Amino acid sequence: MDKDQEKLIQRIQAVPTDDYSYCIQVISKILRDNHKLTGDEAFIEAFNEVMMDKFPNEFTDYNQMIAEIKMQDDAEFVKRIRGIMAVDPVRANFEMSLYIRRMEDDFDQFTPKKNVKNLSIYDELDLFQFIYNNDTGLELAPTTRDYAGMYVEYAKVQIKANEWREAIDSYQQALLWNPYAVDTIYALAELYQEMEQYGMSYPTVLNGLTYSLRVEDLAYGFALIGDFYYRKEDFEKAYMLYHISLMWNENNNAKAGLEVLEELGPEWPEVLEGEDQEAFLDGLGLNNYPSMDMLTALKESAFRFNEHDQYEAAYEYLAIYEDILGNVDPQVTAVLDQLEADHPDLLMAEHDHGSDHEHDQ
C-alpha cells in the first residue's frame, strides 16, 4: 500500500466502535469519498483485518460494504432524478445516461460460468420463476446492484424525454438482468403498442402472461391484449378481453378501454362466462394462463417454505394460489389461517405487494 492508503486505514481504525451503526456509516462515507484508493488487493486485505478486529461478531467485509454503498447511491440518485424529471426531462435523461455508463463499468466483473447465472432478482416470486423455469443444476448468483431496476428507471426517463426507441433498449437490458419481472415485460409491451409495433407487442404480452401469477398481473395482461385488438379495430374481441381482465381484478386500464368502446355506439354481445369464455380464449390461444403446473409448483414451494420457517414467502405464495383458484384446497386454507393467527404481521406485508400497473407513457 502507498502512504495515502495507509493513512486511510489509520482513519478507519480510529473510528469509535461504541455504536455499530454509526461506525459503519462513518466508514462507508470514508470509502465512498476515497474510492480511488480502495480497490487493490493490499488495501482490501488490510481493511478486512481492521474490520475483523473492530467487530469480531459483526464482521462486514470490503466487498459487502461497497455493494451496499452502491445500492444506497443508486437509490439516492434515482430519487434525485425523479425530481429533475418532473421539471426538465432532457436534463434528467442526460444525467441518467452518464450514470448508467458508469454503472456499466461493473459488467467486466461478470465472466460466464458453467451452470451459474448472474441476475438482478430480489423479488420472491421472481426467484420462484427462476427455479421453476430452469434446470435444477443452474445456480442463481444475484448481482450486488439492481441493474434491472436501474435500466427500468432509465427507460422511464427516456420516455419522458420522448426517446422511445432508446427506452425499448433499456427495457430489454432490464429483462436481460431479470427476465421474470412482469411489470417490466408489460411496460415494454405497452411501449411497443404505443409505437404501433404490434408484431412485437403481442408476443411480449404473452411472455408476461407466462410469468403472471398475481391476479393484478393477469388482469393487466388481458387488458393489454384487449388494447392490441382495439388498435387492430377488432372491437368485439377487445370488448370481451377487457371484461375478462376485470373478472381477474379491478383495474383502470380495462375500464378505460370499455369506456372508449362504449362511445362507439353499437350494441355489444353478452359477456362470455364459463365454457363459452374458455372456448373464446381457446380460439385466441389464450387459455393457458395461468399455468396449472406452475400453480401446483407454487403451492409445493410454499409448503416447503413453511416447513423451514420462511413464513413471509410461504404466506405470499399461498395467498397468490388462493387468489386465483379460490378456497378449493382445504390444506392451503388451513396453512393460511394458521400463518395469519401466528404471524399477523404477514397481513400487512401482503397488502404492500400490490401493483396497479399504470405505466407512464
Coordinates of C-alpha atoms in Angstrom, one line a residue:
M1 CA 0.0 0.0 0.0
D2 CA 1.1 3.6 -0.5
K3 CA 1.2 6.3 2.2
D4 CA -2.3 7.6 1.3
Q5 CA -3.8 4.1 1.6
E6 CA -2.0 3.6 5.0
K7 CA -3.4 6.9 6.2
L8 CA -6.9 5.8 5.1
I9 CA -6.6 2.5 7.0
Q10 CA -5.5 4.5 10.1
R11 CA -8.5 6.7 9.8
I12 CA -10.8 3.7 9.7
Q13 CA -9.0 2.1 12.7
A14 CA -9.6 5.3 14.6
V15 CA -13.4 5.4 14.1
P16 CA -15.1 4.8 17.5
T17 CA -16.9 1.4 17.9
D18 CA -19.4 2.3 20.6
D19 CA -22.3 2.4 18.2
Y20 CA -22.0 -0.2 15.4
S21 CA -24.5 1.5 13.0
Y22 CA -22.8 4.9 13.4
C23 CA -19.4 3.4 12.9
I24 CA -20.5 1.6 9.7
Q25 CA -22.0 4.9 8.4
V26 CA -18.7 6.8 9.0
I27 CA -16.6 4.0 7.4
S28 CA -19.0 3.9 4.4
K29 CA -18.5 7.6 3.9
I30 CA -14.7 7.3 4.1
L31 CA -14.8 4.5 1.5
R32 CA -17.2 6.5 -0.7
D33 CA -15.1 9.7 -0.5
N34 CA -11.9 7.9 -1.2
H35 CA -13.0 5.1 -3.6
K36 CA -10.0 5.6 -5.9
L37 CA -7.6 4.5 -3.2
T38 CA -9.5 1.4 -2.1
G39 CA -9.7 -1.0 -5.0
D40 CA -6.4 -3.0 -4.9
E41 CA -5.9 -6.3 -3.0
A42 CA -3.5 -5.0 -0.4
F43 CA -5.9 -2.3 0.8
I44 CA -8.9 -4.7 0.8
E45 CA -6.9 -7.2 2.8
A46 CA -5.9 -4.6 5.4
F47 CA -9.4 -3.2 5.5
N48 CA -10.9 -6.6 6.2
E49 CA -8.4 -7.2 9.0
V50 CA -9.3 -3.9 10.6
M51 CA -13.0 -4.7 10.4
M52 CA -12.5 -8.1 11.9
D53 CA -10.6 -6.6 14.8
K54 CA -13.1 -3.8 15.4
F55 CA -16.2 -6.1 15.1
P56 CA -15.4 -9.8 15.6
N57 CA -19.0 -10.7 16.0
E58 CA -20.5 -8.4 13.2
F59 CA -17.8 -8.7 10.5
T60 CA -18.6 -6.8 7.3
D61 CA -16.1 -7.2 4.6
Y62 CA -15.0 -4.7 1.9
N63 CA -17.0 -6.2 -1.0
Q64 CA -20.2 -6.3 1.1
M65 CA -19.8 -2.7 2.2
I66 CA -19.0 -1.5 -1.4
A67 CA -22.1 -3.3 -2.7
E68 CA -24.3 -1.6 0.0
I69 CA -22.8 1.8 -0.8
K70 CA -23.6 1.4 -4.5
M71 CA -27.1 0.3 -3.7
Q72 CA -27.6 3.3 -1.5
D73 CA -26.0 5.6 -4.1
D74 CA -28.3 4.2 -6.8
A75 CA -31.4 4.8 -4.6
E76 CA -30.4 8.3 -3.8
F77 CA -29.6 9.1 -7.4
V78 CA -32.9 7.7 -8.7
K79 CA -34.8 9.8 -6.1
R80 CA -32.9 12.9 -7.3
I81 CA -33.5 12.1 -11.0
R82 CA -37.2 11.7 -10.4
G83 CA -37.3 15.2 -9.0
I84 CA -35.4 16.6 -12.0
M85 CA -37.6 14.6 -14.5
A86 CA -40.7 16.4 -13.3
V87 CA -39.4 19.8 -14.5
D88 CA -36.6 19.0 -17.0
P89 CA -36.8 15.6 -18.7
V90 CA -34.0 16.3 -21.1
R91 CA -31.6 17.1 -18.3
A92 CA -32.7 14.1 -16.3
N93 CA -32.1 11.9 -19.4
F94 CA -28.6 13.3 -19.8
E95 CA -27.6 12.8 -16.2
M96 CA -29.1 9.3 -16.1
S97 CA -27.2 8.3 -19.3
L98 CA -23.9 9.3 -17.7
Y99 CA -24.8 7.4 -14.5
I100 CA -25.8 4.3 -16.5
R101 CA -22.5 4.3 -18.4
R102 CA -20.5 4.4 -15.1
M103 CA -22.7 1.6 -13.8
E104 CA -21.9 -0.5 -16.9
D105 CA -18.3 -0.4 -15.9
D106 CA -19.2 -3.0 -13.3
F107 CA -20.1 -5.5 -16.0
D108 CA -16.5 -6.6 -16.7
Q109 CA -16.6 -8.4 -13.3
F110 CA -19.1 -10.9 -14.7
T111 CA -17.5 -13.7 -16.6
P112 CA -19.6 -16.6 -17.9
K113 CA -19.5 -19.6 -15.7
K114 CA -21.0 -23.0 -16.4
N115 CA -24.3 -23.6 -14.6
V116 CA -24.2 -20.1 -12.9
K117 CA -26.4 -17.2 -13.8
N118 CA -25.9 -13.6 -12.6
L119 CA -29.3 -11.9 -12.4
S120 CA -30.8 -9.0 -10.5
I121 CA -33.5 -11.0 -8.8
Y122 CA -34.7 -9.7 -5.4
D123 CA -38.4 -10.5 -5.5
E124 CA -39.6 -13.8 -4.0
L125 CA -42.0 -14.5 -6.9
D126 CA -39.3 -13.8 -9.5
L127 CA -37.0 -16.2 -7.6
F128 CA -39.7 -18.9 -7.8
Q129 CA -39.9 -18.3 -11.6
F130 CA -36.1 -18.7 -11.9
I131 CA -36.3 -22.0 -10.1
Y132 CA -39.4 -23.2 -12.0
N133 CA -38.2 -22.2 -15.4
N134 CA -34.6 -23.5 -15.2
D135 CA -32.9 -26.9 -14.8
T136 CA -32.1 -27.9 -11.2
G137 CA -28.3 -27.6 -11.8
L138 CA -28.4 -23.9 -12.7
E139 CA -27.3 -21.7 -9.8
L140 CA -28.6 -18.1 -9.3
A141 CA -25.8 -15.7 -8.4
P142 CA -27.7 -12.4 -7.5
T143 CA -25.9 -9.2 -8.5
T144 CA -25.0 -6.8 -5.7
R145 CA -26.6 -3.9 -7.6
D146 CA -30.1 -3.9 -9.0
Y147 CA -29.1 -3.5 -12.7
A148 CA -32.6 -4.4 -13.9
G149 CA -34.2 -1.8 -11.7
M150 CA -31.7 0.9 -12.9
Y151 CA -32.4 0.2 -16.5
V152 CA -36.2 0.4 -15.8
E153 CA -35.7 3.8 -14.3
Y154 CA -33.6 4.8 -17.3
A155 CA -36.4 3.7 -19.6
K156 CA -38.9 5.9 -17.7
V157 CA -36.7 8.9 -18.0
Q158 CA -36.2 8.2 -21.7
I159 CA -39.9 8.0 -22.3
K160 CA -40.4 11.4 -20.6
A161 CA -37.7 12.8 -22.9
N162 CA -39.5 11.3 -25.9
E163 CA -36.7 8.9 -26.7
W164 CA -39.0 5.8 -27.1
R165 CA -36.7 3.7 -29.1
E166 CA -33.9 4.1 -26.6
A167 CA -36.4 3.3 -23.8
I168 CA -37.2 0.0 -25.6
D169 CA -33.4 -0.8 -25.5
S170 CA -33.3 0.0 -21.8
Y171 CA -36.3 -2.2 -21.0
Q172 CA -34.7 -5.0 -23.0
Q173 CA -31.5 -4.5 -21.0
A174 CA -33.5 -4.7 -17.8
L175 CA -35.0 -8.0 -18.9
L176 CA -31.6 -9.5 -19.5
W177 CA -30.9 -8.9 -15.8
N178 CA -34.3 -10.1 -14.7
P179 CA -36.3 -11.9 -17.4
Y180 CA -39.2 -12.7 -15.0
A181 CA -40.1 -9.1 -14.0
V182 CA -43.7 -9.0 -15.2
D183 CA -44.1 -5.2 -14.7
T184 CA -41.1 -4.6 -16.9
I185 CA -42.4 -7.0 -19.6
Y186 CA -45.8 -5.3 -19.7
A187 CA -44.2 -1.8 -19.7
L188 CA -42.2 -2.9 -22.8
A189 CA -45.3 -4.4 -24.4
E190 CA -47.2 -1.2 -23.8
L191 CA -44.5 0.9 -25.3
Y192 CA -44.4 -1.4 -28.4
Q193 CA -48.2 -0.8 -28.8
E194 CA -47.8 3.0 -28.4
M195 CA -45.2 2.8 -31.2
E196 CA -47.6 0.6 -33.3
Q197 CA -45.1 -2.2 -33.3
Y198 CA -47.9 -4.8 -32.9
G199 CA -45.8 -7.7 -34.1
M200 CA -43.5 -7.1 -31.1
S201 CA -46.2 -6.2 -28.6
Y202 CA -48.3 -9.3 -28.8
P203 CA -45.6 -11.9 -28.1
T204 CA -44.3 -9.6 -25.3
V205 CA -47.7 -9.6 -23.6
L206 CA -47.9 -13.4 -24.0
N207 CA -44.4 -13.6 -22.4
G208 CA -45.8 -11.5 -19.5
L209 CA -48.8 -13.8 -19.1
T210 CA -46.4 -16.8 -19.0
Y211 CA -44.9 -15.4 -15.7
S212 CA -48.1 -13.8 -14.3
L213 CA -49.4 -15.4 -11.1
R214 CA -50.8 -12.4 -9.2
V215 CA -54.4 -11.6 -10.2
E216 CA -53.4 -8.0 -10.9
D217 CA -50.8 -9.2 -13.3
L218 CA -53.2 -11.4 -15.1
A219 CA -55.7 -8.6 -15.3
Y220 CA -53.2 -6.3 -16.8
G221 CA -52.0 -8.8 -19.3
F222 CA -55.6 -9.4 -20.6
A223 CA -56.2 -5.7 -20.7
L224 CA -53.1 -5.3 -22.9
I225 CA -54.4 -8.0 -25.2
G226 CA -57.7 -6.1 -25.3
D227 CA -55.7 -2.9 -26.3
F228 CA -54.0 -4.9 -29.0
Y229 CA -57.3 -6.0 -30.6
Y230 CA -58.7 -2.5 -30.1
R231 CA -55.8 -1.0 -32.1
K232 CA -56.4 -3.7 -34.8
E233 CA -60.1 -2.5 -34.8
D234 CA -61.4 -5.9 -33.8
F235 CA -63.6 -4.2 -31.2
E236 CA -65.7 -7.2 -30.2
K237 CA -62.6 -9.2 -29.1
A238 CA -61.3 -6.1 -27.3
Y239 CA -64.6 -5.7 -25.5
M240 CA -64.6 -9.3 -24.3
L241 CA -61.0 -9.2 -23.2
Y242 CA -61.5 -6.1 -21.2
H243 CA -64.3 -7.8 -19.4
I244 CA -62.2 -10.9 -18.8
S245 CA -59.5 -8.6 -17.4
L246 CA -61.9 -7.1 -14.9
M247 CA -63.0 -10.6 -13.9
W248 CA -59.4 -11.2 -12.8
N249 CA -59.1 -7.9 -10.9
E250 CA -60.5 -4.4 -10.9
N251 CA -58.2 -2.1 -13.0
N252 CA -58.3 1.2 -14.6
N253 CA -56.8 0.0 -17.9
A254 CA -59.7 -2.3 -18.8
K255 CA -62.2 0.2 -17.5
A256 CA -60.8 2.9 -19.7
G257 CA -60.9 0.6 -22.7
L258 CA -64.5 -0.2 -22.2
E259 CA -65.4 3.5 -21.8
V260 CA -63.8 4.2 -25.2
L261 CA -65.6 1.3 -26.8
E262 CA -69.0 2.3 -25.4
E263 CA -68.6 5.7 -27.1
L264 CA -68.5 3.9 -30.4
G265 CA -72.2 3.3 -30.0
P266 CA -73.1 -0.2 -31.2
E267 CA -74.8 -2.9 -29.1
W268 CA -72.2 -5.3 -27.6
P269 CA -72.6 -9.0 -27.2
E270 CA -73.3 -10.6 -23.8
V271 CA -70.1 -11.1 -21.8
L272 CA -69.0 -14.7 -22.0
E273 CA -68.5 -16.9 -18.9
G274 CA -67.7 -20.5 -18.1
E275 CA -67.3 -22.8 -21.1
D276 CA -68.2 -20.1 -23.6
Q277 CA -65.4 -18.0 -22.2
E278 CA -63.0 -20.9 -22.3
A279 CA -63.8 -21.6 -26.0
F280 CA -63.3 -17.9 -26.8
L281 CA -59.9 -17.9 -25.2
D282 CA -59.0 -21.2 -26.8
G283 CA -59.7 -19.6 -30.2
L284 CA -57.2 -16.9 -29.4
G285 CA -54.6 -19.2 -27.9
L286 CA -55.1 -17.6 -24.5
N287 CA -56.5 -20.3 -22.4
N288 CA -53.2 -21.5 -20.9
Y289 CA -52.9 -18.6 -18.4
P290 CA -52.2 -19.1 -15.6
S291 CA -50.4 -22.4 -15.9
M292 CA -51.8 -25.0 -13.5
D293 CA -48.4 -26.8 -13.4
M294 CA -46.9 -23.5 -12.2
L295 CA -49.6 -23.0 -9.6
T296 CA -49.0 -26.5 -8.3
A297 CA -45.3 -25.9 -8.0
L298 CA -46.0 -22.6 -6.3
K299 CA -48.1 -24.4 -3.7
E300 CA -45.5 -27.0 -3.1
S301 CA -42.8 -24.3 -2.7
A302 CA -45.0 -22.6 -0.2
F303 CA -45.3 -25.7 1.9
R304 CA -41.5 -26.2 1.9
F305 CA -41.0 -22.6 2.9
N306 CA -43.5 -23.0 5.8
E307 CA -41.7 -26.2 7.0
H308 CA -38.4 -24.2 7.1
D309 CA -39.9 -21.2 9.0
Q310 CA -39.8 -18.9 6.0
Y311 CA -43.3 -17.6 6.7
E312 CA -43.4 -14.5 4.6
A313 CA -42.6 -16.3 1.4
A314 CA -45.0 -19.2 2.3
Y315 CA -47.8 -16.7 3.0
E316 CA -47.3 -14.8 -0.2
Y317 CA -47.2 -17.9 -2.4
L318 CA -50.3 -19.4 -0.8
A319 CA -52.2 -16.1 -0.9
I320 CA -51.5 -15.9 -4.6
Y321 CA -52.6 -19.5 -5.1
E322 CA -55.9 -18.9 -3.3
D323 CA -56.5 -15.5 -5.1
I324 CA -56.5 -17.3 -8.4
L325 CA -58.3 -20.6 -7.6
G326 CA -60.4 -19.6 -4.6
N327 CA -60.9 -21.8 -1.5
V328 CA -60.6 -25.1 -3.4
D329 CA -57.8 -26.6 -1.3
P330 CA -58.5 -27.2 2.4
Q331 CA -54.8 -27.7 3.1
V332 CA -53.9 -24.3 1.6
T333 CA -56.7 -22.6 3.6
A334 CA -55.6 -24.3 6.8
V335 CA -52.0 -23.2 6.4
L336 CA -53.0 -19.7 5.5
D337 CA -55.3 -19.5 8.6
Q338 CA -52.5 -20.8 10.8
L339 CA -50.0 -18.3 9.4
E340 CA -52.4 -15.4 9.9
A341 CA -53.0 -16.5 13.5
D342 CA -49.4 -17.0 14.4
H343 CA -47.9 -14.1 12.3
P344 CA -50.5 -11.3 12.0
D345 CA -47.7 -9.0 10.6
L346 CA -47.9 -11.0 7.4
L347 CA -51.2 -9.5 6.5
M348 CA -49.7 -6.0 6.3
A349 CA -46.7 -7.3 4.3
E350 CA -49.0 -9.0 1.8
H351 CA -51.0 -5.7 1.4
D352 CA -47.8 -3.9 0.4
H353 CA -47.2 -6.3 -2.6
G354 CA -49.9 -4.7 -4.7
S355 CA -49.2 -3.2 -8.1
D356 CA -51.5 -1.2 -10.2
H357 CA -49.5 -1.5 -13.5
E358 CA -50.3 2.1 -14.5
H359 CA -47.1 2.9 -16.5
D360 CA -46.1 6.4 -17.5
Q361 CA -46.2 6.9 -21.2

